[in-house]
Amino acid sequence: MNLYVAKDRRGILSVLFFVVLLCNNVSTSSSSSEVITIKPRHLSLLKSALQRSSGEQSDLWRPLTDQGWSPCIDLGNSPSLPDKTAGYVQVFLDGGLNQQRMGICDAVAVAKILNATLVIPYLEVNPVWQDSSSFVDIFDVDHFIDALKDDIRVVRELPDEYSWSTREYYGTAVRETRVKTAPVHASANWYIENVSPVLQSYGIAAISPFSHRLSFDHLPAEIQRLRCKVNFQALRFVPHITSLGDALVSRLRNPSWRNNKEQKNVDHLGDMTNPHKRQEPGKFAVLHLRFDKDMAAHSACDFGGGKAEKLALAKYRQMIWQGRVLNSQFTDEELRSQGRCPLTPEEMGLLLAAFGFDNNTRLYLASHKVYGGEARISTLRQVFPRMEDKRSLASSEERAPIKGKASLLAALDYYVSMHSDIFISASPGNMHNALVGHRTFENLKTIRPNMALIGQLFLNKNITWVDFQQALGEGHVNRQGQIRLRKPKQSIYTYPAPDCMCHV
């Protein structure tokens, strides 16, 4: 019968999800008997950070100067679409919002290579957060289709004659129309040689798995620029995300909105986005705090929670990855000196303070669930008392449409991050990489932490605040949004120059 026996990806992910739930329950029950106390780990630096003087530094908030590069994705006199399409291409994308975003861009490129019609990509249910948001729940599908109308054909759904080609159809048996052998970073020729025959025979090809299935190198210039066009122009969030995002940005730039709300009892998006009701806008920075339990456990680093925390993370790590975390073979000092430990909220607070952000800084915290909760964030909040997030800036009624939907919550953070004066991430990852590339494309200031340097500085328990500031400043002179040309095998979405930017 050729039936899949636990080989279907959805089945595997479902099993993983239940394992995660089990582990969370075990961790929760153990933590009730083992109280994890979170204490500041860098008291001397923290004391200096809390005593730092106020007053904005003009150099810090000054926009990037023109670097001589500009977006260059206009395909110009590109040939018109052929009269006949080679067939329909489907892709099934897993991962979080930003991994799916990259997959969508690659899907458009593959459809172009094959002269095929792209079906709006299917987004798998997130196995951890159980987010079932579809493409049309996150992205403006009409804008997507219209923006690409001169490049490829895009349809919302398959015509009736192919309506059988569903995710469930491919999850129950081997199907001749499914292409599951695409290697990671496949070339354009691979698709022409292996997928075109399927299109010719059946008029449809479903590529799954698809994430990271298109090379970043050795592709025609028009294909590279098309990928950037999708990422930076065609993928626009749905209106209720952009409206709420605009409201949050307005409130960050105009903190007196709270007084207006109390005095006038207004808290409507229309009021806060009305230009006639705005005061002179202020500046704000976004901190993406990537510090969830998975991240903490997988890193195998010590985060100051004592024996109880070490035990809880070790149990979680063993049950999830069953000893396959290579980092656990190294000591905490070795991992930190190599820059392989995610920065805690406390460490990010010290970092930002040393960079020159004062205690009046409007700081937006873009983050999902932080491991350790408010107890872990409290030190950061001490250093930056004007820190805000989605919950503090938006009412429960405004957040209702995105409540419990990880992809939409991430989309809102992405939107606010793209409209900030400065963006900084606590550690590399999909969100970090996506925003670094997008903000590079728009020439926006983005601080990229030098993880190895920072790890070594925090290991020095005798370092003074002055030396800490000086070392950080010197180590980040050229890490504030300066153009970095893409190297072979690097992502075009993180490093859009020179493929999608022209040197003027």
Short mmCIF file of C-alpha atoms in Angstrom, two decimals:
data_model
loop_
_atom_site.label_atom_id
_atom_site.label_comp_id
_atom_site.label_asym_id
_atom_site.label_seq_id
_atom_site.Cartn_x
_atom_site.Cartn_y
_atom_site.Cartn_z
CA MET A 1 0.00 0.00 0.00
CA ASN A 2 3.07 2.27 0.37
CA LEU A 3 1.52 3.97 3.35
CA TYR A 4 3.64 6.30 5.43
CA VAL A 5 4.30 4.91 8.91
CA ALA A 6 5.17 7.90 11.12
CA LYS A 7 7.22 9.29 8.25
CA ASP A 8 4.86 12.06 7.34
CA ARG A 9 6.25 15.35 8.62
CA ARG A 10 2.97 16.43 10.19
CA GLY A 11 2.85 13.18 12.15
CA ILE A 12 6.38 13.68 13.41
CA LEU A 13 5.70 17.26 14.41
CA SER A 14 2.50 16.26 16.19
CA VAL A 15 4.42 13.68 18.23
CA LEU A 16 7.06 16.30 19.01
CA PHE A 17 4.38 18.73 20.16
CA PHE A 18 3.01 16.24 22.68
CA VAL A 19 6.54 15.50 23.91
CA VAL A 20 7.06 19.23 24.43
CA LEU A 21 3.80 19.43 26.38
CA LEU A 22 4.90 16.52 28.53
CA CYS A 23 8.27 18.08 29.19
CA ASN A 24 6.71 21.40 30.09
CA ASN A 25 4.47 19.62 32.58
CA VAL A 26 7.45 17.79 34.08
CA SER A 27 9.43 21.02 34.30
CA THR A 28 6.51 22.85 35.88
CA SER A 29 5.94 20.17 38.49
CA SER A 30 9.63 20.03 39.37
CA SER A 31 9.92 23.80 39.63
CA SER A 32 7.15 23.82 42.21
CA SER A 33 9.41 21.85 44.55
CA GLU A 34 12.68 23.45 43.39
CA VAL A 35 12.32 27.20 43.65
CA ILE A 36 14.43 28.93 41.03
CA THR A 37 15.67 32.27 42.34
CA ILE A 38 16.89 34.68 39.69
CA LYS A 39 19.45 37.19 40.92
CA PRO A 40 21.50 39.80 39.03
CA ARG A 41 24.83 38.33 37.91
CA HIS A 42 26.73 41.55 37.19
CA LEU A 43 26.07 43.68 40.27
CA SER A 44 28.97 46.10 39.84
CA LEU A 45 28.04 46.89 36.23
CA LEU A 46 24.37 47.06 37.14
CA LYS A 47 25.04 49.62 39.87
CA SER A 48 26.92 51.81 37.38
CA ALA A 49 24.18 51.41 34.77
CA LEU A 50 21.52 52.53 37.24
CA GLN A 51 23.62 55.58 38.18
CA ARG A 52 24.35 56.65 34.60
CA SER A 53 23.48 60.21 33.64
CA SER A 54 20.45 61.09 31.54
CA GLY A 55 20.38 62.98 28.27
CA GLU A 56 20.17 61.74 24.69
CA GLN A 57 23.39 61.25 22.76
CA SER A 58 22.96 62.78 19.33
CA ASP A 59 25.43 60.36 17.70
CA LEU A 60 23.52 57.38 18.99
CA TRP A 61 20.19 58.44 17.51
CA ARG A 62 21.56 60.00 14.34
CA PRO A 63 20.33 58.09 11.25
CA LEU A 64 22.82 56.24 9.09
CA THR A 65 24.53 58.34 6.47
CA ASP A 66 24.16 57.49 2.80
CA GLN A 67 26.48 54.53 2.22
CA GLY A 68 26.37 54.71 -1.56
CA TRP A 69 24.04 51.74 -1.94
CA SER A 70 20.37 51.79 -2.84
CA PRO A 71 17.63 49.21 -3.48
CA CYS A 72 17.95 47.83 -6.98
CA ILE A 73 15.22 45.28 -7.67
CA ASP A 74 13.43 46.88 -10.61
CA LEU A 75 13.68 44.18 -13.24
CA GLY A 76 13.38 46.81 -15.94
CA ASN A 77 12.67 45.45 -19.40
CA SER A 78 12.07 41.91 -18.23
CA PRO A 79 10.34 39.68 -20.76
CA SER A 80 6.57 39.42 -20.50
CA LEU A 81 4.98 36.29 -19.10
CA PRO A 82 4.65 33.46 -21.60
CA ASP A 83 1.12 32.87 -22.87
CA LYS A 84 1.02 29.38 -21.39
CA THR A 85 2.02 28.23 -17.91
CA ALA A 86 3.90 24.97 -17.40
CA GLY A 87 1.53 23.96 -14.60
CA TYR A 88 0.86 24.60 -10.92
CA VAL A 89 3.46 24.58 -8.14
CA GLN A 90 2.50 24.02 -4.51
CA VAL A 91 4.80 24.33 -1.49
CA PHE A 92 4.21 23.40 2.14
CA LEU A 93 6.14 25.54 4.61
CA ASP A 94 6.90 24.88 8.26
CA GLY A 95 8.80 26.85 10.88
CA GLY A 96 8.01 30.23 12.38
CA LEU A 97 6.96 33.42 10.64
CA ASN A 98 10.38 34.41 9.35
CA GLN A 99 11.36 30.95 8.14
CA GLN A 100 8.03 30.76 6.30
CA ARG A 101 8.67 34.22 4.88
CA MET A 102 11.94 33.09 3.31
CA GLY A 103 10.21 29.99 1.95
CA ILE A 104 7.56 32.13 0.26
CA CYS A 105 10.26 34.17 -1.47
CA ASP A 106 11.99 31.01 -2.67
CA ALA A 107 8.68 29.58 -3.89
CA VAL A 108 8.14 32.61 -6.12
CA ALA A 109 11.66 32.21 -7.51
CA VAL A 110 11.13 28.49 -8.24
CA ALA A 111 7.82 29.24 -9.98
CA LYS A 112 9.66 31.79 -12.13
CA ILE A 113 12.42 29.30 -12.96
CA LEU A 114 9.83 26.71 -14.02
CA ASN A 115 7.46 29.15 -15.75
CA ALA A 116 4.79 27.74 -13.44
CA THR A 117 1.77 29.20 -11.67
CA LEU A 118 2.30 29.47 -7.93
CA VAL A 119 -0.49 28.48 -5.58
CA ILE A 120 -0.55 30.64 -2.43
CA PRO A 121 1.82 28.68 -0.13
CA TYR A 122 0.39 26.42 2.53
CA LEU A 123 1.69 27.19 6.05
CA GLU A 124 1.98 24.16 8.29
CA VAL A 125 0.50 24.31 11.80
CA ASN A 126 3.29 25.36 14.17
CA PRO A 127 3.93 22.23 16.28
CA VAL A 128 4.99 24.07 19.44
CA TRP A 129 2.62 27.05 19.54
CA GLN A 130 -0.15 25.30 17.61
CA ASP A 131 -0.65 28.37 15.45
CA SER A 132 -2.86 27.54 12.48
CA SER A 133 -2.62 30.99 10.85
CA SER A 134 -2.67 30.73 7.05
CA PHE A 135 -1.02 32.93 4.45
CA VAL A 136 -4.13 35.10 4.11
CA ASP A 137 -4.30 35.54 7.89
CA ILE A 138 -0.82 37.07 7.95
CA PHE A 139 -0.13 38.65 4.55
CA ASP A 140 -2.15 40.90 2.27
CA VAL A 141 -2.83 38.38 -0.49
CA ASP A 142 -4.30 40.91 -2.95
CA HIS A 143 -1.20 43.08 -2.68
CA PHE A 144 1.02 40.00 -3.03
CA ILE A 145 -0.65 38.92 -6.27
CA ASP A 146 -0.75 42.43 -7.70
CA ALA A 147 2.90 43.20 -6.86
CA LEU A 148 4.05 40.09 -8.73
CA LYS A 149 1.62 40.17 -11.66
CA ASP A 150 4.38 41.07 -14.14
CA ASP A 151 6.73 38.38 -12.83
CA ILE A 152 4.75 35.20 -12.21
CA ARG A 153 1.16 33.97 -12.11
CA VAL A 154 -0.24 33.48 -8.61
CA VAL A 155 -3.57 31.89 -7.70
CA ARG A 156 -5.31 31.72 -4.34
CA GLU A 157 -6.35 28.11 -4.82
CA LEU A 158 -6.20 25.35 -7.39
CA PRO A 159 -8.88 24.97 -10.08
CA ASP A 160 -11.46 22.24 -9.53
CA GLU A 161 -9.62 19.71 -11.68
CA TYR A 162 -6.73 19.73 -9.18
CA SER A 163 -8.74 20.17 -5.98
CA TRP A 164 -7.59 16.71 -4.86
CA SER A 165 -4.04 18.01 -4.33
CA THR A 166 -4.21 18.78 -0.62
CA ARG A 167 -1.91 18.47 2.38
CA GLU A 168 -3.95 15.50 3.59
CA TYR A 169 -3.65 13.80 0.17
CA TYR A 170 0.14 13.83 0.39
CA GLY A 171 0.17 12.79 4.04
CA THR A 172 -1.43 9.37 3.54
CA ALA A 173 0.55 7.72 0.75
CA VAL A 174 3.34 8.14 -1.78
CA ARG A 175 2.12 10.37 -4.61
CA GLU A 176 3.73 10.83 -8.01
CA THR A 177 2.96 14.56 -7.99
CA ARG A 178 4.86 15.14 -4.74
CA VAL A 179 8.53 16.13 -5.02
CA LYS A 180 10.21 15.31 -1.72
CA THR A 181 13.81 14.88 -2.88
CA ALA A 182 14.79 18.53 -3.33
CA PRO A 183 18.21 18.89 -1.69
CA VAL A 184 18.98 21.77 0.64
CA HIS A 185 20.12 24.76 -1.44
CA ALA A 186 19.20 23.10 -4.74
CA SER A 187 20.26 24.80 -7.95
CA ALA A 188 17.95 26.21 -10.60
CA ASN A 189 19.00 23.36 -12.91
CA TRP A 190 17.91 20.80 -10.32
CA TYR A 191 14.35 22.15 -10.48
CA ILE A 192 14.38 22.24 -14.27
CA GLU A 193 15.64 18.65 -14.49
CA ASN A 194 13.53 17.15 -11.69
CA VAL A 195 10.34 19.19 -11.32
CA SER A 196 9.64 20.21 -14.92
CA PRO A 197 8.98 16.58 -15.96
CA VAL A 198 6.40 16.25 -13.16
CA LEU A 199 4.67 19.40 -14.39
CA GLN A 200 4.68 18.12 -17.96
CA SER A 201 3.18 14.77 -16.93
CA TYR A 202 0.59 15.89 -14.38
CA GLY A 203 0.22 19.66 -14.71
CA ILE A 204 0.99 20.04 -11.00
CA ALA A 205 3.90 19.47 -8.62
CA ALA A 206 3.81 19.70 -4.82
CA ILE A 207 7.23 20.33 -3.29
CA SER A 208 7.51 19.21 0.32
CA PRO A 209 9.65 19.63 2.31
CA PHE A 210 10.59 22.99 0.82
CA SER A 211 12.35 25.21 3.40
CA HIS A 212 15.91 26.14 2.34
CA ARG A 213 15.47 24.26 -0.92
CA LEU A 214 16.90 26.96 -3.22
CA SER A 215 20.54 27.96 -3.46
CA PHE A 216 21.73 31.44 -2.61
CA ASP A 217 24.48 31.21 -5.22
CA HIS A 218 24.85 30.78 -8.99
CA LEU A 219 21.37 32.05 -9.87
CA PRO A 220 20.50 34.55 -12.62
CA ALA A 221 20.45 38.18 -11.46
CA GLU A 222 16.75 38.53 -12.27
CA ILE A 223 15.92 35.59 -9.98
CA GLN A 224 17.93 37.06 -7.11
CA ARG A 225 16.24 40.43 -7.49
CA LEU A 226 12.84 38.80 -7.70
CA ARG A 227 13.44 37.11 -4.35
CA CYS A 228 14.21 40.51 -2.82
CA LYS A 229 11.18 42.05 -4.49
CA VAL A 230 8.99 39.46 -2.81
CA ASN A 231 10.62 39.90 0.59
CA PHE A 232 10.84 43.67 0.70
CA GLN A 233 7.84 44.73 -1.39
CA ALA A 234 5.30 42.00 -2.09
CA LEU A 235 5.01 40.58 1.43
CA ARG A 236 2.90 43.13 3.27
CA PHE A 237 1.03 42.30 6.47
CA VAL A 238 -2.75 42.28 6.63
CA PRO A 239 -4.41 45.65 7.40
CA HIS A 240 -5.31 44.94 11.02
CA ILE A 241 -1.62 44.19 11.77
CA THR A 242 -0.38 47.36 10.07
CA SER A 243 -3.10 49.46 11.72
CA LEU A 244 -2.27 48.17 15.19
CA GLY A 245 1.43 48.49 14.39
CA ASP A 246 0.97 52.13 13.36
CA ALA A 247 -0.88 52.76 16.62
CA LEU A 248 1.94 51.25 18.70
CA VAL A 249 4.56 53.25 16.82
CA SER A 250 2.54 56.44 17.36
CA ARG A 251 2.25 55.73 21.08
CA LEU A 252 5.97 55.03 21.38
CA ARG A 253 6.79 58.29 19.64
CA ASN A 254 4.21 60.21 21.66
CA PRO A 255 4.20 58.88 25.26
CA SER A 256 1.67 61.56 26.30
CA TRP A 257 -1.01 59.40 24.67
CA ARG A 258 -1.63 57.89 28.08
CA ASN A 259 -2.56 61.30 29.48
CA ASN A 260 -4.76 61.94 26.47
CA LYS A 261 -6.42 58.62 27.04
CA GLU A 262 -7.17 59.41 30.67
CA GLN A 263 -8.36 62.94 29.96
CA LYS A 264 -10.44 62.19 26.89
CA ASN A 265 -11.18 58.51 27.50
CA VAL A 266 -10.10 57.60 23.99
CA ASP A 267 -8.14 54.55 23.02
CA HIS A 268 -9.04 54.03 19.39
CA LEU A 269 -6.66 53.35 16.53
CA GLY A 270 -8.16 56.16 14.53
CA ASP A 271 -7.49 58.70 17.26
CA MET A 272 -3.88 57.66 17.76
CA THR A 273 -3.04 57.59 14.05
CA ASN A 274 -4.69 60.94 13.32
CA PRO A 275 -1.80 63.29 12.39
CA HIS A 276 -3.69 66.31 13.73
CA LYS A 277 -3.62 64.82 17.24
CA ARG A 278 0.07 63.94 17.29
CA GLN A 279 2.72 65.92 19.10
CA GLU A 280 6.31 66.20 17.91
CA PRO A 281 7.39 62.56 17.52
CA GLY A 282 10.15 61.16 19.72
CA LYS A 283 12.62 58.40 19.00
CA PHE A 284 12.45 54.79 20.15
CA ALA A 285 14.49 51.62 19.92
CA VAL A 286 13.35 47.99 19.63
CA LEU A 287 14.99 45.17 21.54
CA HIS A 288 14.26 41.66 20.26
CA LEU A 289 14.76 39.54 23.34
CA ARG A 290 15.23 35.97 22.13
CA PHE A 291 15.28 34.18 25.46
CA ASP A 292 12.70 31.39 25.60
CA LYS A 293 13.09 28.04 27.35
CA ASP A 294 14.11 26.16 24.21
CA MET A 295 16.85 28.70 23.54
CA ALA A 296 18.13 28.58 27.12
CA ALA A 297 18.13 24.79 27.29
CA HIS A 298 19.69 24.21 23.88
CA SER A 299 22.54 26.61 24.59
CA ALA A 300 23.60 24.62 27.70
CA CYS A 301 24.77 27.86 29.32
CA ASP A 302 24.43 28.95 32.95
CA PHE A 303 21.98 31.81 33.44
CA GLY A 304 22.31 32.38 37.17
CA GLY A 305 19.30 30.42 38.41
CA GLY A 306 21.39 28.16 40.60
CA LYS A 307 21.26 24.38 40.88
CA ALA A 308 17.48 24.31 40.48
CA GLU A 309 17.61 26.04 37.10
CA LYS A 310 20.51 23.91 35.89
CA LEU A 311 18.60 20.78 36.83
CA ALA A 312 15.37 21.96 35.19
CA LEU A 313 17.14 22.87 31.94
CA ALA A 314 19.14 19.64 31.95
CA LYS A 315 15.94 17.58 32.31
CA TYR A 316 14.24 19.56 29.55
CA ARG A 317 17.30 19.23 27.30
CA GLN A 318 17.55 15.47 27.86
CA MET A 319 13.88 14.79 27.17
CA ILE A 320 13.67 16.99 24.07
CA TRP A 321 17.05 16.34 22.44
CA GLN A 322 18.12 13.16 24.27
CA GLY A 323 21.75 14.13 24.67
CA ARG A 324 22.18 15.47 21.14
CA VAL A 325 23.08 19.02 22.29
CA LEU A 326 26.78 19.33 21.48
CA ASN A 327 27.10 22.55 23.47
CA SER A 328 26.65 20.57 26.69
CA GLN A 329 30.17 19.17 26.19
CA PHE A 330 31.67 22.59 26.89
CA THR A 331 31.92 24.59 30.08
CA ASP A 332 29.92 27.78 30.53
CA GLU A 333 33.13 29.83 30.28
CA GLU A 334 34.06 28.18 26.98
CA LEU A 335 30.61 28.76 25.51
CA ARG A 336 30.52 32.41 26.59
CA SER A 337 34.01 33.18 25.30
CA GLN A 338 32.92 31.81 21.91
CA GLY A 339 29.76 33.94 21.89
CA ARG A 340 27.46 30.91 22.01
CA CYS A 341 25.31 31.94 24.97
CA PRO A 342 22.11 33.96 24.41
CA LEU A 343 22.16 37.22 26.32
CA THR A 344 19.84 37.48 29.29
CA PRO A 345 17.51 40.46 29.81
CA GLU A 346 19.91 41.74 32.48
CA GLU A 347 22.88 41.56 30.10
CA MET A 348 20.94 43.28 27.32
CA GLY A 349 20.05 46.09 29.73
CA LEU A 350 23.73 46.57 30.59
CA LEU A 351 24.65 46.44 26.92
CA LEU A 352 22.16 49.11 25.90
CA ALA A 353 23.14 51.32 28.82
CA ALA A 354 26.82 51.04 27.88
CA PHE A 355 26.01 51.93 24.27
CA GLY A 356 24.57 55.22 25.58
CA PHE A 357 20.83 54.63 25.90
CA ASP A 358 19.73 56.55 28.99
CA ASN A 359 16.91 55.81 31.43
CA ASN A 360 14.52 58.03 29.46
CA THR A 361 14.85 55.83 26.37
CA ARG A 362 11.61 54.63 24.86
CA LEU A 363 12.35 50.94 24.47
CA TYR A 364 9.96 48.45 22.86
CA LEU A 365 10.41 44.83 23.89
CA ALA A 366 9.75 42.51 20.95
CA SER A 367 9.61 39.04 22.37
CA HIS A 368 7.56 35.92 22.82
CA LYS A 369 7.48 34.16 26.20
CA VAL A 370 10.64 34.95 28.19
CA TYR A 371 12.10 32.07 30.19
CA GLY A 372 11.83 33.08 33.84
CA GLY A 373 9.01 35.54 33.21
CA GLU A 374 8.88 38.92 34.91
CA ALA A 375 11.50 37.86 37.46
CA ARG A 376 14.00 37.57 34.61
CA ILE A 377 12.91 40.84 33.00
CA SER A 378 12.79 42.93 36.19
CA THR A 379 16.46 43.98 36.07
CA LEU A 380 16.07 45.16 32.46
CA ARG A 381 13.02 47.13 33.52
CA GLN A 382 15.03 48.76 36.31
CA VAL A 383 17.60 49.99 33.81
CA PHE A 384 14.92 51.10 31.32
CA PRO A 385 11.79 52.11 33.26
CA ARG A 386 10.10 53.39 30.09
CA MET A 387 10.19 50.00 28.42
CA GLU A 388 6.97 49.00 26.66
CA ASP A 389 5.56 45.94 24.92
CA LYS A 390 2.37 44.85 23.16
CA ARG A 391 0.47 44.42 26.41
CA SER A 392 1.39 47.81 27.85
CA LEU A 393 0.73 49.74 24.64
CA ALA A 394 -2.45 48.10 23.35
CA SER A 395 -5.72 47.31 25.08
CA SER A 396 -7.00 43.74 25.41
CA GLU A 397 -9.69 44.59 22.84
CA GLU A 398 -7.07 45.70 20.34
CA ARG A 399 -5.00 42.57 20.94
CA ALA A 400 -7.97 40.20 20.76
CA PRO A 401 -7.60 39.37 17.00
CA ILE A 402 -3.98 38.23 17.51
CA LYS A 403 -4.21 36.70 20.99
CA GLY A 404 -2.58 33.27 21.14
CA LYS A 405 -1.44 33.46 17.50
CA ALA A 406 2.34 33.36 17.51
CA SER A 407 2.69 34.27 13.82
CA LEU A 408 0.52 37.37 14.12
CA LEU A 409 2.23 38.44 17.33
CA ALA A 410 5.59 38.05 15.57
CA ALA A 411 4.25 39.99 12.56
CA LEU A 412 3.28 42.89 14.84
CA ASP A 413 6.75 42.90 16.42
CA TYR A 414 8.32 42.78 12.96
CA TYR A 415 6.26 45.76 11.81
CA VAL A 416 7.11 47.87 14.85
CA SER A 417 10.77 46.88 14.54
CA MET A 418 10.87 48.07 10.93
CA HIS A 419 9.56 51.48 12.02
CA SER A 420 11.98 51.99 14.91
CA ASP A 421 14.97 54.33 14.92
CA ILE A 422 17.27 51.58 16.17
CA PHE A 423 16.90 47.80 16.31
CA ILE A 424 19.00 45.38 18.34
CA SER A 425 18.61 41.65 18.91
CA ALA A 426 19.82 39.66 21.92
CA SER A 427 21.17 36.82 19.75
CA PRO A 428 21.23 35.68 16.12
CA GLY A 429 18.17 33.83 14.82
CA ASN A 430 15.50 33.96 12.12
CA MET A 431 13.92 37.19 13.39
CA HIS A 432 17.32 38.84 13.80
CA ASN A 433 18.49 37.78 10.34
CA ALA A 434 15.27 38.86 8.63
CA LEU A 435 15.29 42.32 10.21
CA VAL A 436 19.02 42.85 9.67
CA GLY A 437 18.48 42.26 5.95
CA HIS A 438 15.30 44.32 5.67
CA ARG A 439 16.75 47.26 7.60
CA THR A 440 19.97 47.07 5.55
CA PHE A 441 17.81 47.33 2.44
CA GLU A 442 16.17 50.47 3.88
CA ASN A 443 19.45 51.88 5.30
CA LEU A 444 18.19 51.86 8.91
CA LYS A 445 20.37 51.73 12.01
CA THR A 446 20.66 48.18 13.34
CA ILE A 447 23.10 47.17 16.08
CA ARG A 448 24.51 43.67 15.57
CA PRO A 449 25.97 42.42 18.86
CA ASN A 450 29.49 41.03 18.74
CA MET A 451 28.60 37.92 20.73
CA ALA A 452 32.16 36.65 21.30
CA LEU A 453 33.38 40.04 22.55
CA ILE A 454 30.35 40.49 24.80
CA GLY A 455 30.72 37.00 26.25
CA GLN A 456 34.36 37.65 27.12
CA LEU A 457 33.56 41.01 28.73
CA PHE A 458 30.90 39.50 30.97
CA LEU A 459 33.34 36.79 32.05
CA ASN A 460 35.63 39.50 33.42
CA LYS A 461 34.14 40.03 36.87
CA ASN A 462 36.59 42.85 37.66
CA ILE A 463 35.88 45.00 34.61
CA THR A 464 34.97 48.60 35.35
CA TRP A 465 32.02 50.40 33.79
CA VAL A 466 34.35 52.74 31.89
CA ASP A 467 36.35 49.87 30.42
CA PHE A 468 33.14 47.98 29.64
CA GLN A 469 31.75 50.99 27.75
CA GLN A 470 34.99 51.59 25.87
CA ALA A 471 35.42 47.97 24.80
CA LEU A 472 31.81 47.74 23.61
CA GLY A 473 32.06 51.02 21.72
CA GLU A 474 35.26 49.99 19.93
CA GLY A 475 33.88 46.55 19.16
CA HIS A 476 30.70 47.86 17.54
CA VAL A 477 31.97 50.80 15.47
CA ASN A 478 31.10 49.03 12.21
CA ARG A 479 28.19 46.96 13.49
CA GLN A 480 25.40 49.56 13.40
CA GLY A 481 23.89 48.94 9.98
CA GLN A 482 26.91 49.33 7.73
CA ILE A 483 26.63 47.48 4.43
CA ARG A 484 28.13 43.99 4.52
CA LEU A 485 28.39 42.34 1.13
CA ARG A 486 26.99 38.84 0.92
CA LYS A 487 29.54 36.04 0.84
CA PRO A 488 29.04 32.64 -0.84
CA LYS A 489 26.38 30.49 0.88
CA GLN A 490 25.15 33.42 2.97
CA SER A 491 21.46 34.32 2.85
CA ILE A 492 20.34 36.91 0.35
CA TYR A 493 17.61 37.88 2.83
CA THR A 494 20.18 38.82 5.51
CA TYR A 495 22.73 40.32 3.12
CA PRO A 496 20.83 41.88 0.17
CA ALA A 497 23.93 43.62 -1.24
CA PRO A 498 25.17 43.31 -3.91
CA ASP A 499 22.49 41.04 -5.43
CA CYS A 500 19.57 43.38 -4.74
CA MET A 501 21.29 46.70 -4.10
CA CYS A 502 23.24 48.85 -6.52
CA HIS A 503 26.37 50.81 -5.69
CA VAL A 504 25.65 54.36 -6.78
#
